[in-house]
């Protein structure tokens, strides 16, 4: 039984992750441990959450450049309301999530009804969100609230003396939910159909407008949730948080095997794409003599490889069509 071509990118991603983790385990003492594996989730929980939302957007053939700025805005709104205005976290967090969802919904509606390229609309959203950060404050706002510090310091024990953070658990819940939605719901099938061919989806009578708007709403929600998790991680709000983060997110999705043209990809692939970035950072940390910029260099090379792989698979798929 031959392997379906659409599964090749995700298979390559999983094999690459296992190979990199094995290489680190052979080279560095203490690398092969459950805690190192859990740290990949702990340190990249906010990236994983954002990448899940971005996966749905790219599956429709779109792009969302606003995610990093929405994360920064979420940290600023959270820090400002909690520290400077004394609002309780139980009110602030839902408000921040609603803000992200509304911004995403607005961008999705503009993209759909005004037929403007997602790149342009989300670029405008990126500038808007980043600008609003500096309207709130140009300085860092440190968070001393007991709830935020408690969540940041809580360690959920695991077998063998290892632990995982609340933020990582949130990220895993988001991944599980996204896998279910993409694989087992009508909405998930609509997303894939829309990415395959919007015109065909319209002819089939699928709710294209609603699907597209919900996808961008979900991406905005994920970005805001990532901002909340990032606030737990940094315990501060700052307008320069997550600068360029949208590129890391897109890289994780592409390395995870999702086609930039839409219609093909899996949330599980994105999960491993994020873990690959985490493994690269961990190996560089264990090495000790390399600059952190090597992370960007390796990710850039991997992007080239995966984009070429996607191109080759697309060319072969086109060649076998009658």
PDB file of C-alpha atoms in Angstrom:
ATOM      1  CA  UNK A   1       0.000   0.000   0.000  1.00  0.00           C
ATOM      2  CA  UNK A   2       1.565   3.288  -1.123  1.00  0.00           C
ATOM      3  CA  UNK A   3       1.735   6.320   1.154  1.00  0.00           C
ATOM      4  CA  UNK A   4      -0.560   9.199   0.219  1.00  0.00           C
ATOM      5  CA  UNK A   5       1.538  12.170  -0.902  1.00  0.00           C
ATOM      6  CA  UNK A   6      -0.282  14.581   1.418  1.00  0.00           C
ATOM      7  CA  UNK A   7       1.075  12.702   4.440  1.00  0.00           C
ATOM      8  CA  UNK A   8       4.723  12.997   3.349  1.00  0.00           C
ATOM      9  CA  UNK A   9       5.409  16.500   4.816  1.00  0.00           C
ATOM     10  CA  UNK A  10       4.033  15.607   8.269  1.00  0.00           C
ATOM     11  CA  UNK A  11       5.921  12.292   8.197  1.00  0.00           C
ATOM     12  CA  UNK A  12       9.137  14.159   7.385  1.00  0.00           C
ATOM     13  CA  UNK A  13       8.406  16.593  10.230  1.00  0.00           C
ATOM     14  CA  UNK A  14       7.942  13.813  12.804  1.00  0.00           C
ATOM     15  CA  UNK A  15      11.061  11.950  11.626  1.00  0.00           C
ATOM     16  CA  UNK A  16      13.072  15.188  11.735  1.00  0.00           C
ATOM     17  CA  UNK A  17      11.953  15.896  15.305  1.00  0.00           C
ATOM     18  CA  UNK A  18      12.831  12.372  16.448  1.00  0.00           C
ATOM     19  CA  UNK A  19      16.210  12.550  14.684  1.00  0.00           C
ATOM     20  CA  UNK A  20      17.082  15.923  16.249  1.00  0.00           C
ATOM     21  CA  UNK A  21      16.015  14.802  19.709  1.00  0.00           C
ATOM     22  CA  UNK A  22      18.016  11.578  19.318  1.00  0.00           C
ATOM     23  CA  UNK A  23      21.079  13.537  18.135  1.00  0.00           C
ATOM     24  CA  UNK A  24      20.842  15.818  21.167  1.00  0.00           C
ATOM     25  CA  UNK A  25      20.457  12.815  23.452  1.00  0.00           C
ATOM     26  CA  UNK A  26      23.608  11.154  22.088  1.00  0.00           C
ATOM     27  CA  UNK A  27      25.664  14.341  22.176  1.00  0.00           C
ATOM     28  CA  UNK A  28      24.700  15.908  25.508  1.00  0.00           C
ATOM     29  CA  UNK A  29      24.487  14.316  28.943  1.00  0.00           C
ATOM     30  CA  UNK A  30      21.086  14.846  30.502  1.00  0.00           C
ATOM     31  CA  UNK A  31      19.388  15.742  27.217  1.00  0.00           C
ATOM     32  CA  UNK A  32      17.420  12.489  27.021  1.00  0.00           C
ATOM     33  CA  UNK A  33      14.916  13.048  29.834  1.00  0.00           C
ATOM     34  CA  UNK A  34      11.211  13.614  30.282  1.00  0.00           C
ATOM     35  CA  UNK A  35      11.904  17.051  31.765  1.00  0.00           C
ATOM     36  CA  UNK A  36      13.769  18.251  28.675  1.00  0.00           C
ATOM     37  CA  UNK A  37      10.815  17.064  26.584  1.00  0.00           C
ATOM     38  CA  UNK A  38       8.346  18.839  28.890  1.00  0.00           C
ATOM     39  CA  UNK A  39      10.457  22.000  28.760  1.00  0.00           C
ATOM     40  CA  UNK A  40       9.849  22.105  25.012  1.00  0.00           C
ATOM     41  CA  UNK A  41       6.160  22.596  25.849  1.00  0.00           C
ATOM     42  CA  UNK A  42       6.714  24.858  28.859  1.00  0.00           C
ATOM     43  CA  UNK A  43       8.959  27.280  26.950  1.00  0.00           C
ATOM     44  CA  UNK A  44       6.937  27.251  23.721  1.00  0.00           C
ATOM     45  CA  UNK A  45       3.348  27.081  24.981  1.00  0.00           C
ATOM     46  CA  UNK A  46       2.495  30.541  23.638  1.00  0.00           C
ATOM     47  CA  UNK A  47       4.006  29.697  20.228  1.00  0.00           C
ATOM     48  CA  UNK A  48       2.029  26.458  20.081  1.00  0.00           C
ATOM     49  CA  UNK A  49      -1.277  28.187  20.828  1.00  0.00           C
ATOM     50  CA  UNK A  50      -0.677  30.884  18.206  1.00  0.00           C
ATOM     51  CA  UNK A  51       0.470  28.311  15.641  1.00  0.00           C
ATOM     52  CA  UNK A  52      -2.770  26.337  16.073  1.00  0.00           C
ATOM     53  CA  UNK A  53      -4.798  29.404  15.113  1.00  0.00           C
ATOM     54  CA  UNK A  54      -2.436  30.152  12.229  1.00  0.00           C
ATOM     55  CA  UNK A  55      -2.816  26.578  10.943  1.00  0.00           C
ATOM     56  CA  UNK A  56      -6.531  27.084  10.360  1.00  0.00           C
ATOM     57  CA  UNK A  57      -5.876  30.403   8.617  1.00  0.00           C
ATOM     58  CA  UNK A  58      -3.241  28.928   6.291  1.00  0.00           C
ATOM     59  CA  UNK A  59      -5.444  25.900   5.613  1.00  0.00           C
ATOM     60  CA  UNK A  60      -7.960  28.322   4.062  1.00  0.00           C
ATOM     61  CA  UNK A  61      -5.209  29.799   1.901  1.00  0.00           C
ATOM     62  CA  UNK A  62      -4.898  32.933   4.041  1.00  0.00           C
ATOM     63  CA  UNK A  63      -2.306  34.466   6.350  1.00  0.00           C
ATOM     64  CA  UNK A  64      -2.425  36.374   9.653  1.00  0.00           C
ATOM     65  CA  UNK A  65       0.413  38.826  10.282  1.00  0.00           C
ATOM     66  CA  UNK A  66      -1.238  40.384  13.339  1.00  0.00           C
ATOM     67  CA  UNK A  67      -0.585  37.559  15.818  1.00  0.00           C
ATOM     68  CA  UNK A  68       2.592  38.969  17.401  1.00  0.00           C
ATOM     69  CA  UNK A  69       1.072  42.417  17.862  1.00  0.00           C
ATOM     70  CA  UNK A  70      -2.123  40.962  19.353  1.00  0.00           C
ATOM     71  CA  UNK A  71       0.031  39.056  21.856  1.00  0.00           C
ATOM     72  CA  UNK A  72       1.800  42.283  22.826  1.00  0.00           C
ATOM     73  CA  UNK A  73      -1.514  44.155  23.075  1.00  0.00           C
ATOM     74  CA  UNK A  74      -2.938  41.368  25.262  1.00  0.00           C
ATOM     75  CA  UNK A  75      -0.003  41.662  27.662  1.00  0.00           C
ATOM     76  CA  UNK A  76      -0.339  45.449  27.785  1.00  0.00           C
ATOM     77  CA  UNK A  77      -4.107  45.416  28.376  1.00  0.00           C
ATOM     78  CA  UNK A  78      -3.732  42.711  31.038  1.00  0.00           C
ATOM     79  CA  UNK A  79      -0.888  44.484  32.844  1.00  0.00           C
ATOM     80  CA  UNK A  80      -2.550  47.896  32.652  1.00  0.00           C
ATOM     81  CA  UNK A  81      -5.959  46.776  33.928  1.00  0.00           C
ATOM     82  CA  UNK A  82      -4.602  44.501  36.656  1.00  0.00           C
ATOM     83  CA  UNK A  83      -1.768  46.669  37.971  1.00  0.00           C
ATOM     84  CA  UNK A  84      -2.803  50.259  37.229  1.00  0.00           C
ATOM     85  CA  UNK A  85      -6.577  50.002  37.525  1.00  0.00           C
ATOM     86  CA  UNK A  86      -6.953  47.168  40.018  1.00  0.00           C
ATOM     87  CA  UNK A  87      -9.243  44.977  37.906  1.00  0.00           C
ATOM     88  CA  UNK A  88      -9.515  41.319  38.980  1.00  0.00           C
ATOM     89  CA  UNK A  89      -7.896  38.715  36.652  1.00  0.00           C
ATOM     90  CA  UNK A  90     -11.269  36.926  36.394  1.00  0.00           C
ATOM     91  CA  UNK A  91     -12.584  39.935  34.474  1.00  0.00           C
ATOM     92  CA  UNK A  92      -9.402  40.910  32.628  1.00  0.00           C
ATOM     93  CA  UNK A  93      -8.609  37.546  31.036  1.00  0.00           C
ATOM     94  CA  UNK A  94     -12.058  36.999  29.421  1.00  0.00           C
ATOM     95  CA  UNK A  95     -12.005  40.628  28.259  1.00  0.00           C
ATOM     96  CA  UNK A  96      -8.607  40.153  26.599  1.00  0.00           C
ATOM     97  CA  UNK A  97      -9.783  36.948  24.888  1.00  0.00           C
ATOM     98  CA  UNK A  98     -12.900  38.727  23.634  1.00  0.00           C
ATOM     99  CA  UNK A  99     -10.754  41.597  22.342  1.00  0.00           C
ATOM    100  CA  UNK A 100      -8.591  39.219  20.313  1.00  0.00           C
ATOM    101  CA  UNK A 101     -11.622  37.392  18.902  1.00  0.00           C
ATOM    102  CA  UNK A 102     -13.334  40.658  17.908  1.00  0.00           C
ATOM    103  CA  UNK A 103     -10.193  41.943  16.181  1.00  0.00           C
ATOM    104  CA  UNK A 104      -9.834  38.649  14.290  1.00  0.00           C
ATOM    105  CA  UNK A 105     -13.529  38.695  13.368  1.00  0.00           C
ATOM    106  CA  UNK A 106     -13.195  42.233  12.030  1.00  0.00           C
ATOM    107  CA  UNK A 107     -10.227  41.326   9.853  1.00  0.00           C
ATOM    108  CA  UNK A 108     -11.990  38.210   8.588  1.00  0.00           C
ATOM    109  CA  UNK A 109     -15.087  40.227   7.669  1.00  0.00           C
ATOM    110  CA  UNK A 110     -13.018  42.814   5.784  1.00  0.00           C
ATOM    111  CA  UNK A 111     -11.141  40.069   3.918  1.00  0.00           C
ATOM    112  CA  UNK A 112     -14.381  38.315   2.953  1.00  0.00           C
ATOM    113  CA  UNK A 113     -16.753  41.150   2.123  1.00  0.00           C
ATOM    114  CA  UNK A 114     -14.324  43.695   0.666  1.00  0.00           C
ATOM    115  CA  UNK A 115     -12.262  41.043  -1.164  1.00  0.00           C
ATOM    116  CA  UNK A 116      -8.963  42.435   0.118  1.00  0.00           C
ATOM    117  CA  UNK A 117      -5.876  40.225   0.353  1.00  0.00           C
ATOM    118  CA  UNK A 118      -5.369  38.754   3.859  1.00  0.00           C
ATOM    119  CA  UNK A 119      -1.748  39.928   3.785  1.00  0.00           C
ATOM    120  CA  UNK A 120      -2.814  43.582   3.564  1.00  0.00           C
ATOM    121  CA  UNK A 121      -5.680  43.380   6.061  1.00  0.00           C
ATOM    122  CA  UNK A 122      -3.693  41.537   8.720  1.00  0.00           C
ATOM    123  CA  UNK A 123      -0.698  43.826   8.137  1.00  0.00           C
ATOM    124  CA  UNK A 124      -2.995  46.728   8.990  1.00  0.00           C
ATOM    125  CA  UNK A 125      -4.172  44.766  12.034  1.00  0.00           C
ATOM    126  CA  UNK A 126      -0.544  44.262  13.038  1.00  0.00           C
ATOM    127  CA  UNK A 127       0.187  48.008  12.949  1.00  0.00           C
ATOM    128  CA  UNK A 128      -3.084  48.818  14.731  1.00  0.00           C
ATOM    129  CA  UNK A 129      -2.495  46.401  17.603  1.00  0.00           C
ATOM    130  CA  UNK A 130       1.169  47.379  18.004  1.00  0.00           C
ATOM    131  CA  UNK A 131       0.257  51.069  17.957  1.00  0.00           C
ATOM    132  CA  UNK A 132      -2.415  50.586  20.623  1.00  0.00           C
ATOM    133  CA  UNK A 133       0.262  49.081  22.885  1.00  0.00           C
ATOM    134  CA  UNK A 134       2.068  52.422  22.956  1.00  0.00           C
ATOM    135  CA  UNK A 135      -1.153  54.325  23.515  1.00  0.00           C
ATOM    136  CA  UNK A 136      -1.445  52.391  26.779  1.00  0.00           C
ATOM    137  CA  UNK A 137       2.213  52.887  27.780  1.00  0.00           C
ATOM    138  CA  UNK A 138       5.653  53.162  26.207  1.00  0.00           C
ATOM    139  CA  UNK A 139       7.240  51.465  29.226  1.00  0.00           C
ATOM    140  CA  UNK A 140       7.179  47.953  30.637  1.00  0.00           C
ATOM    141  CA  UNK A 141       4.369  47.319  33.118  1.00  0.00           C
ATOM    142  CA  UNK A 142       5.447  44.703  35.665  1.00  0.00           C
ATOM    143  CA  UNK A 143       2.752  42.396  37.042  1.00  0.00           C
ATOM    144  CA  UNK A 144       2.865  41.648  40.782  1.00  0.00           C
ATOM    145  CA  UNK A 145      -0.690  40.319  41.043  1.00  0.00           C
ATOM    146  CA  UNK A 146      -0.886  37.179  43.188  1.00  0.00           C
ATOM    147  CA  UNK A 147      -2.938  35.191  40.670  1.00  0.00           C
ATOM    148  CA  UNK A 148      -0.484  35.770  37.812  1.00  0.00           C
ATOM    149  CA  UNK A 149       2.588  35.006  39.927  1.00  0.00           C
ATOM    150  CA  UNK A 150       0.905  31.888  41.337  1.00  0.00           C
ATOM    151  CA  UNK A 151       0.080  30.553  37.858  1.00  0.00           C
ATOM    152  CA  UNK A 152       3.597  31.380  36.655  1.00  0.00           C
ATOM    153  CA  UNK A 153       5.221  29.499  39.540  1.00  0.00           C
ATOM    154  CA  UNK A 154       2.878  26.484  39.679  1.00  0.00           C
ATOM    155  CA  UNK A 155       4.513  23.226  38.630  1.00  0.00           C
ATOM    156  CA  UNK A 156       2.294  20.218  37.963  1.00  0.00           C
ATOM    157  CA  UNK A 157       4.290  17.125  39.036  1.00  0.00           C
ATOM    158  CA  UNK A 158       4.830  14.244  36.614  1.00  0.00           C
ATOM    159  CA  UNK A 159       6.416  10.791  37.076  1.00  0.00           C
ATOM    160  CA  UNK A 160      10.183  10.697  37.547  1.00  0.00           C
ATOM    161  CA  UNK A 161      10.408  14.024  39.339  1.00  0.00           C
ATOM    162  CA  UNK A 162       9.626  16.086  36.239  1.00  0.00           C
ATOM    163  CA  UNK A 163       6.923  18.746  35.938  1.00  0.00           C
ATOM    164  CA  UNK A 164       4.826  20.721  33.480  1.00  0.00           C
ATOM    165  CA  UNK A 165       3.399  24.240  33.725  1.00  0.00           C
ATOM    166  CA  UNK A 166      -0.219  25.392  33.601  1.00  0.00           C
ATOM    167  CA  UNK A 167       0.573  27.266  30.374  1.00  0.00           C
ATOM    168  CA  UNK A 168       1.743  24.022  28.726  1.00  0.00           C
ATOM    169  CA  UNK A 169      -1.455  22.273  29.827  1.00  0.00           C
ATOM    170  CA  UNK A 170      -3.506  25.096  28.279  1.00  0.00           C
ATOM    171  CA  UNK A 171      -1.541  24.688  25.039  1.00  0.00           C
ATOM    172  CA  UNK A 172      -2.162  20.921  24.974  1.00  0.00           C
ATOM    173  CA  UNK A 173      -5.888  21.478  25.540  1.00  0.00           C
ATOM    174  CA  UNK A 174      -5.958  23.918  22.608  1.00  0.00           C
ATOM    175  CA  UNK A 175      -4.134  21.402  20.384  1.00  0.00           C
ATOM    176  CA  UNK A 176      -6.518  18.591  21.359  1.00  0.00           C
ATOM    177  CA  UNK A 177      -9.553  20.786  20.663  1.00  0.00           C
ATOM    178  CA  UNK A 178      -8.131  21.913  17.313  1.00  0.00           C
ATOM    179  CA  UNK A 179      -7.349  18.336  16.223  1.00  0.00           C
ATOM    180  CA  UNK A 180     -10.930  17.327  16.992  1.00  0.00           C
ATOM    181  CA  UNK A 181     -12.414  20.332  15.157  1.00  0.00           C
ATOM    182  CA  UNK A 182     -10.203  19.899  12.083  1.00  0.00           C
ATOM    183  CA  UNK A 183     -10.650  16.138  11.793  1.00  0.00           C
ATOM    184  CA  UNK A 184     -14.116  15.317  13.074  1.00  0.00           C
ATOM    185  CA  UNK A 185     -16.429  18.291  12.491  1.00  0.00           C
ATOM    186  CA  UNK A 186     -18.248  19.763   9.513  1.00  0.00           C
ATOM    187  CA  UNK A 187     -16.504  23.070  10.131  1.00  0.00           C
ATOM    188  CA  UNK A 188     -13.120  21.339   9.790  1.00  0.00           C
ATOM    189  CA  UNK A 189     -14.158  19.807   6.463  1.00  0.00           C
ATOM    190  CA  UNK A 190     -15.333  23.229   5.295  1.00  0.00           C
ATOM    191  CA  UNK A 191     -11.933  24.719   6.155  1.00  0.00           C
ATOM    192  CA  UNK A 192     -10.124  22.129   4.026  1.00  0.00           C
ATOM    193  CA  UNK A 193     -12.612  22.561   1.182  1.00  0.00           C
ATOM    194  CA  UNK A 194     -12.207  26.338   1.271  1.00  0.00           C
ATOM    195  CA  UNK A 195      -8.424  25.996   1.129  1.00  0.00           C
ATOM    196  CA  UNK A 196      -8.610  23.493  -1.713  1.00  0.00           C
ATOM    197  CA  UNK A 197     -10.697  25.800  -3.910  1.00  0.00           C
ATOM    198  CA  UNK A 198     -12.885  28.658  -2.726  1.00  0.00           C
ATOM    199  CA  UNK A 199     -14.801  28.672  -6.007  1.00  0.00           C
ATOM    200  CA  UNK A 200     -15.550  24.954  -5.757  1.00  0.00           C
ATOM    201  CA  UNK A 201     -16.612  25.392  -2.129  1.00  0.00           C
ATOM    202  CA  UNK A 202     -19.076  28.095  -3.227  1.00  0.00           C
ATOM    203  CA  UNK A 203     -20.460  25.878  -5.974  1.00  0.00           C
ATOM    204  CA  UNK A 204     -20.913  23.078  -3.441  1.00  0.00           C
ATOM    205  CA  UNK A 205     -23.024  25.411  -1.314  1.00  0.00           C
ATOM    206  CA  UNK A 206     -20.620  25.515   1.610  1.00  0.00           C
ATOM    207  CA  UNK A 207     -20.765  28.522   3.998  1.00  0.00           C
ATOM    208  CA  UNK A 208     -17.570  30.140   2.715  1.00  0.00           C
ATOM    209  CA  UNK A 209     -18.099  33.571   4.293  1.00  0.00           C
ATOM    210  CA  UNK A 210     -18.976  32.182   7.721  1.00  0.00           C
ATOM    211  CA  UNK A 211     -16.100  29.696   7.649  1.00  0.00           C
ATOM    212  CA  UNK A 212     -13.523  32.330   6.711  1.00  0.00           C
ATOM    213  CA  UNK A 213     -14.699  34.797   9.371  1.00  0.00           C
ATOM    214  CA  UNK A 214     -14.747  32.096  12.077  1.00  0.00           C
ATOM    215  CA  UNK A 215     -11.211  31.029  11.112  1.00  0.00           C
ATOM    216  CA  UNK A 216      -9.831  34.554  11.579  1.00  0.00           C
ATOM    217  CA  UNK A 217     -11.877  34.957  14.764  1.00  0.00           C
ATOM    218  CA  UNK A 218     -10.328  31.759  16.099  1.00  0.00           C
ATOM    219  CA  UNK A 219      -6.851  32.960  15.138  1.00  0.00           C
ATOM    220  CA  UNK A 220      -7.441  36.245  16.985  1.00  0.00           C
ATOM    221  CA  UNK A 221      -8.721  34.329  20.003  1.00  0.00           C
ATOM    222  CA  UNK A 222      -5.650  32.048  19.961  1.00  0.00           C
ATOM    223  CA  UNK A 223      -3.346  35.073  19.716  1.00  0.00           C
ATOM    224  CA  UNK A 224      -5.044  36.708  22.701  1.00  0.00           C
ATOM    225  CA  UNK A 225      -4.894  33.435  24.674  1.00  0.00           C
ATOM    226  CA  UNK A 226      -1.229  33.185  23.736  1.00  0.00           C
ATOM    227  CA  UNK A 227      -0.848  36.738  25.063  1.00  0.00           C
ATOM    228  CA  UNK A 228      -2.383  35.669  28.369  1.00  0.00           C
ATOM    229  CA  UNK A 229       0.006  32.705  28.557  1.00  0.00           C
ATOM    230  CA  UNK A 230       2.896  34.987  27.582  1.00  0.00           C
ATOM    231  CA  UNK A 231       1.877  37.303  30.433  1.00  0.00           C
ATOM    232  CA  UNK A 232       2.145  34.352  32.829  1.00  0.00           C
ATOM    233  CA  UNK A 233       5.565  33.561  31.328  1.00  0.00           C
ATOM    234  CA  UNK A 234       7.003  37.113  31.430  1.00  0.00           C
ATOM    235  CA  UNK A 235       4.896  38.642  34.246  1.00  0.00           C
ATOM    236  CA  UNK A 236       4.873  41.932  32.376  1.00  0.00           C
ATOM    237  CA  UNK A 237       3.236  43.874  29.601  1.00  0.00           C
ATOM    238  CA  UNK A 238       5.384  45.592  26.984  1.00  0.00           C
ATOM    239  CA  UNK A 239       4.775  46.971  23.504  1.00  0.00           C
ATOM    240  CA  UNK A 240       7.867  45.218  22.146  1.00  0.00           C
ATOM    241  CA  UNK A 241       6.841  41.754  23.311  1.00  0.00           C
ATOM    242  CA  UNK A 242       6.613  39.184  20.473  1.00  0.00           C
ATOM    243  CA  UNK A 243       8.161  41.381  17.763  1.00  0.00           C
ATOM    244  CA  UNK A 244       8.517  39.240  14.630  1.00  0.00           C
ATOM    245  CA  UNK A 245       6.605  36.440  16.339  1.00  0.00           C
ATOM    246  CA  UNK A 246       4.268  36.065  13.365  1.00  0.00           C
ATOM    247  CA  UNK A 247       7.220  34.795  11.331  1.00  0.00           C
ATOM    248  CA  UNK A 248       8.100  32.167  13.941  1.00  0.00           C
ATOM    249  CA  UNK A 249       4.461  31.088  13.925  1.00  0.00           C
ATOM    250  CA  UNK A 250       4.269  30.779  10.139  1.00  0.00           C
ATOM    251  CA  UNK A 251       7.581  28.887  10.160  1.00  0.00           C
ATOM    252  CA  UNK A 252       6.218  26.380  12.703  1.00  0.00           C
ATOM    253  CA  UNK A 253       3.100  25.789  10.585  1.00  0.00           C
ATOM    254  CA  UNK A 254       5.056  25.343   7.346  1.00  0.00           C
ATOM    255  CA  UNK A 255       7.669  23.070   8.961  1.00  0.00           C
ATOM    256  CA  UNK A 256       4.675  21.138  10.324  1.00  0.00           C
ATOM    257  CA  UNK A 257       3.687  20.291   6.750  1.00  0.00           C
ATOM    258  CA  UNK A 258       0.813  22.714   6.060  1.00  0.00           C
ATOM    259  CA  UNK A 259       0.792  23.992   2.481  1.00  0.00           C
ATOM    260  CA  UNK A 260       0.938  27.777   2.184  1.00  0.00           C
ATOM    261  CA  UNK A 261      -1.530  27.515  -0.703  1.00  0.00           C
ATOM    262  CA  UNK A 262      -4.086  25.949   1.650  1.00  0.00           C
ATOM    263  CA  UNK A 263      -6.130  22.780   1.688  1.00  0.00           C
ATOM    264  CA  UNK A 264      -3.447  20.416   3.031  1.00  0.00           C
ATOM    265  CA  UNK A 265      -2.052  20.245   6.541  1.00  0.00           C
ATOM    266  CA  UNK A 266      -2.597  18.925  10.052  1.00  0.00           C
ATOM    267  CA  UNK A 267      -2.643  20.457  13.535  1.00  0.00           C
ATOM    268  CA  UNK A 268      -0.498  17.550  14.746  1.00  0.00           C
ATOM    269  CA  UNK A 269       2.123  18.564  12.171  1.00  0.00           C
ATOM    270  CA  UNK A 270       2.106  22.099  13.579  1.00  0.00           C
ATOM    271  CA  UNK A 271       2.591  20.619  17.052  1.00  0.00           C
ATOM    272  CA  UNK A 272       5.764  18.887  15.890  1.00  0.00           C
ATOM    273  CA  UNK A 273       6.822  22.004  13.973  1.00  0.00           C
ATOM    274  CA  UNK A 274       6.788  23.923  17.259  1.00  0.00           C
ATOM    275  CA  UNK A 275       8.672  21.120  19.027  1.00  0.00           C
ATOM    276  CA  UNK A 276      11.355  21.211  16.311  1.00  0.00           C
ATOM    277  CA  UNK A 277      11.923  24.907  16.995  1.00  0.00           C
ATOM    278  CA  UNK A 278      12.118  24.089  20.699  1.00  0.00           C
ATOM    279  CA  UNK A 279      14.647  21.285  20.110  1.00  0.00           C
ATOM    280  CA  UNK A 280      16.846  23.622  18.064  1.00  0.00           C
ATOM    281  CA  UNK A 281      16.815  26.182  20.900  1.00  0.00           C
ATOM    282  CA  UNK A 282      17.542  23.473  23.474  1.00  0.00           C
ATOM    283  CA  UNK A 283      20.477  22.032  21.516  1.00  0.00           C
ATOM    284  CA  UNK A 284      21.984  25.514  21.151  1.00  0.00           C
ATOM    285  CA  UNK A 285      21.486  26.046  24.896  1.00  0.00           C
ATOM    286  CA  UNK A 286      23.216  22.731  25.728  1.00  0.00           C
ATOM    287  CA  UNK A 287      26.061  23.538  23.318  1.00  0.00           C
ATOM    288  CA  UNK A 288      26.746  26.763  25.184  1.00  0.00           C
ATOM    289  CA  UNK A 289      29.152  28.219  22.613  1.00  0.00           C
ATOM    290  CA  UNK A 290      26.644  29.096  19.882  1.00  0.00           C
ATOM    291  CA  UNK A 291      24.723  32.351  19.489  1.00  0.00           C
ATOM    292  CA  UNK A 292      20.938  32.210  19.815  1.00  0.00           C
ATOM    293  CA  UNK A 293      20.807  33.524  16.245  1.00  0.00           C
ATOM    294  CA  UNK A 294      21.713  30.041  15.078  1.00  0.00           C
ATOM    295  CA  UNK A 295      18.098  29.145  15.898  1.00  0.00           C
ATOM    296  CA  UNK A 296      16.948  31.542  13.164  1.00  0.00           C
ATOM    297  CA  UNK A 297      19.561  30.236  10.738  1.00  0.00           C
ATOM    298  CA  UNK A 298      18.544  26.592  11.189  1.00  0.00           C
ATOM    299  CA  UNK A 299      14.824  27.416  11.020  1.00  0.00           C
ATOM    300  CA  UNK A 300      15.465  29.396   7.825  1.00  0.00           C
ATOM    301  CA  UNK A 301      17.227  26.420   6.246  1.00  0.00           C
ATOM    302  CA  UNK A 302      14.420  24.088   7.310  1.00  0.00           C
ATOM    303  CA  UNK A 303      11.875  26.452   5.779  1.00  0.00           C
ATOM    304  CA  UNK A 304      13.720  26.327   2.457  1.00  0.00           C
ATOM    305  CA  UNK A 305      13.726  22.533   2.595  1.00  0.00           C
ATOM    306  CA  UNK A 306      10.028  22.224   3.428  1.00  0.00           C
ATOM    307  CA  UNK A 307       8.931  24.800   0.861  1.00  0.00           C
ATOM    308  CA  UNK A 308      10.916  22.938  -1.815  1.00  0.00           C
ATOM    309  CA  UNK A 309       9.381  19.655  -0.634  1.00  0.00           C
ATOM    310  CA  UNK A 310       5.906  21.160  -0.898  1.00  0.00           C
ATOM    311  CA  UNK A 311       6.700  22.457  -4.367  1.00  0.00           C
ATOM    312  CA  UNK A 312       7.936  19.057  -5.537  1.00  0.00           C
ATOM    313  CA  UNK A 313       4.867  17.293  -4.161  1.00  0.00           C
ATOM    314  CA  UNK A 314       2.557  19.852  -5.777  1.00  0.00           C
ATOM    315  CA  UNK A 315       4.333  19.445  -9.117  1.00  0.00           C
ATOM    316  CA  UNK A 316       4.011  15.648  -8.961  1.00  0.00           C
ATOM    317  CA  UNK A 317       0.340  15.929  -8.012  1.00  0.00           C
ATOM    318  CA  UNK A 318      -0.273  18.180 -11.014  1.00  0.00           C
ATOM    319  CA  UNK A 319       1.658  15.849 -13.317  1.00  0.00           C
ATOM    320  CA  UNK A 320      -0.470  12.802 -12.498  1.00  0.00           C
ATOM    321  CA  UNK A 321      -3.776  14.615 -13.048  1.00  0.00           C
ATOM    322  CA  UNK A 322      -5.512  13.584 -16.284  1.00  0.00           C
TER     323      UNK A 322
END
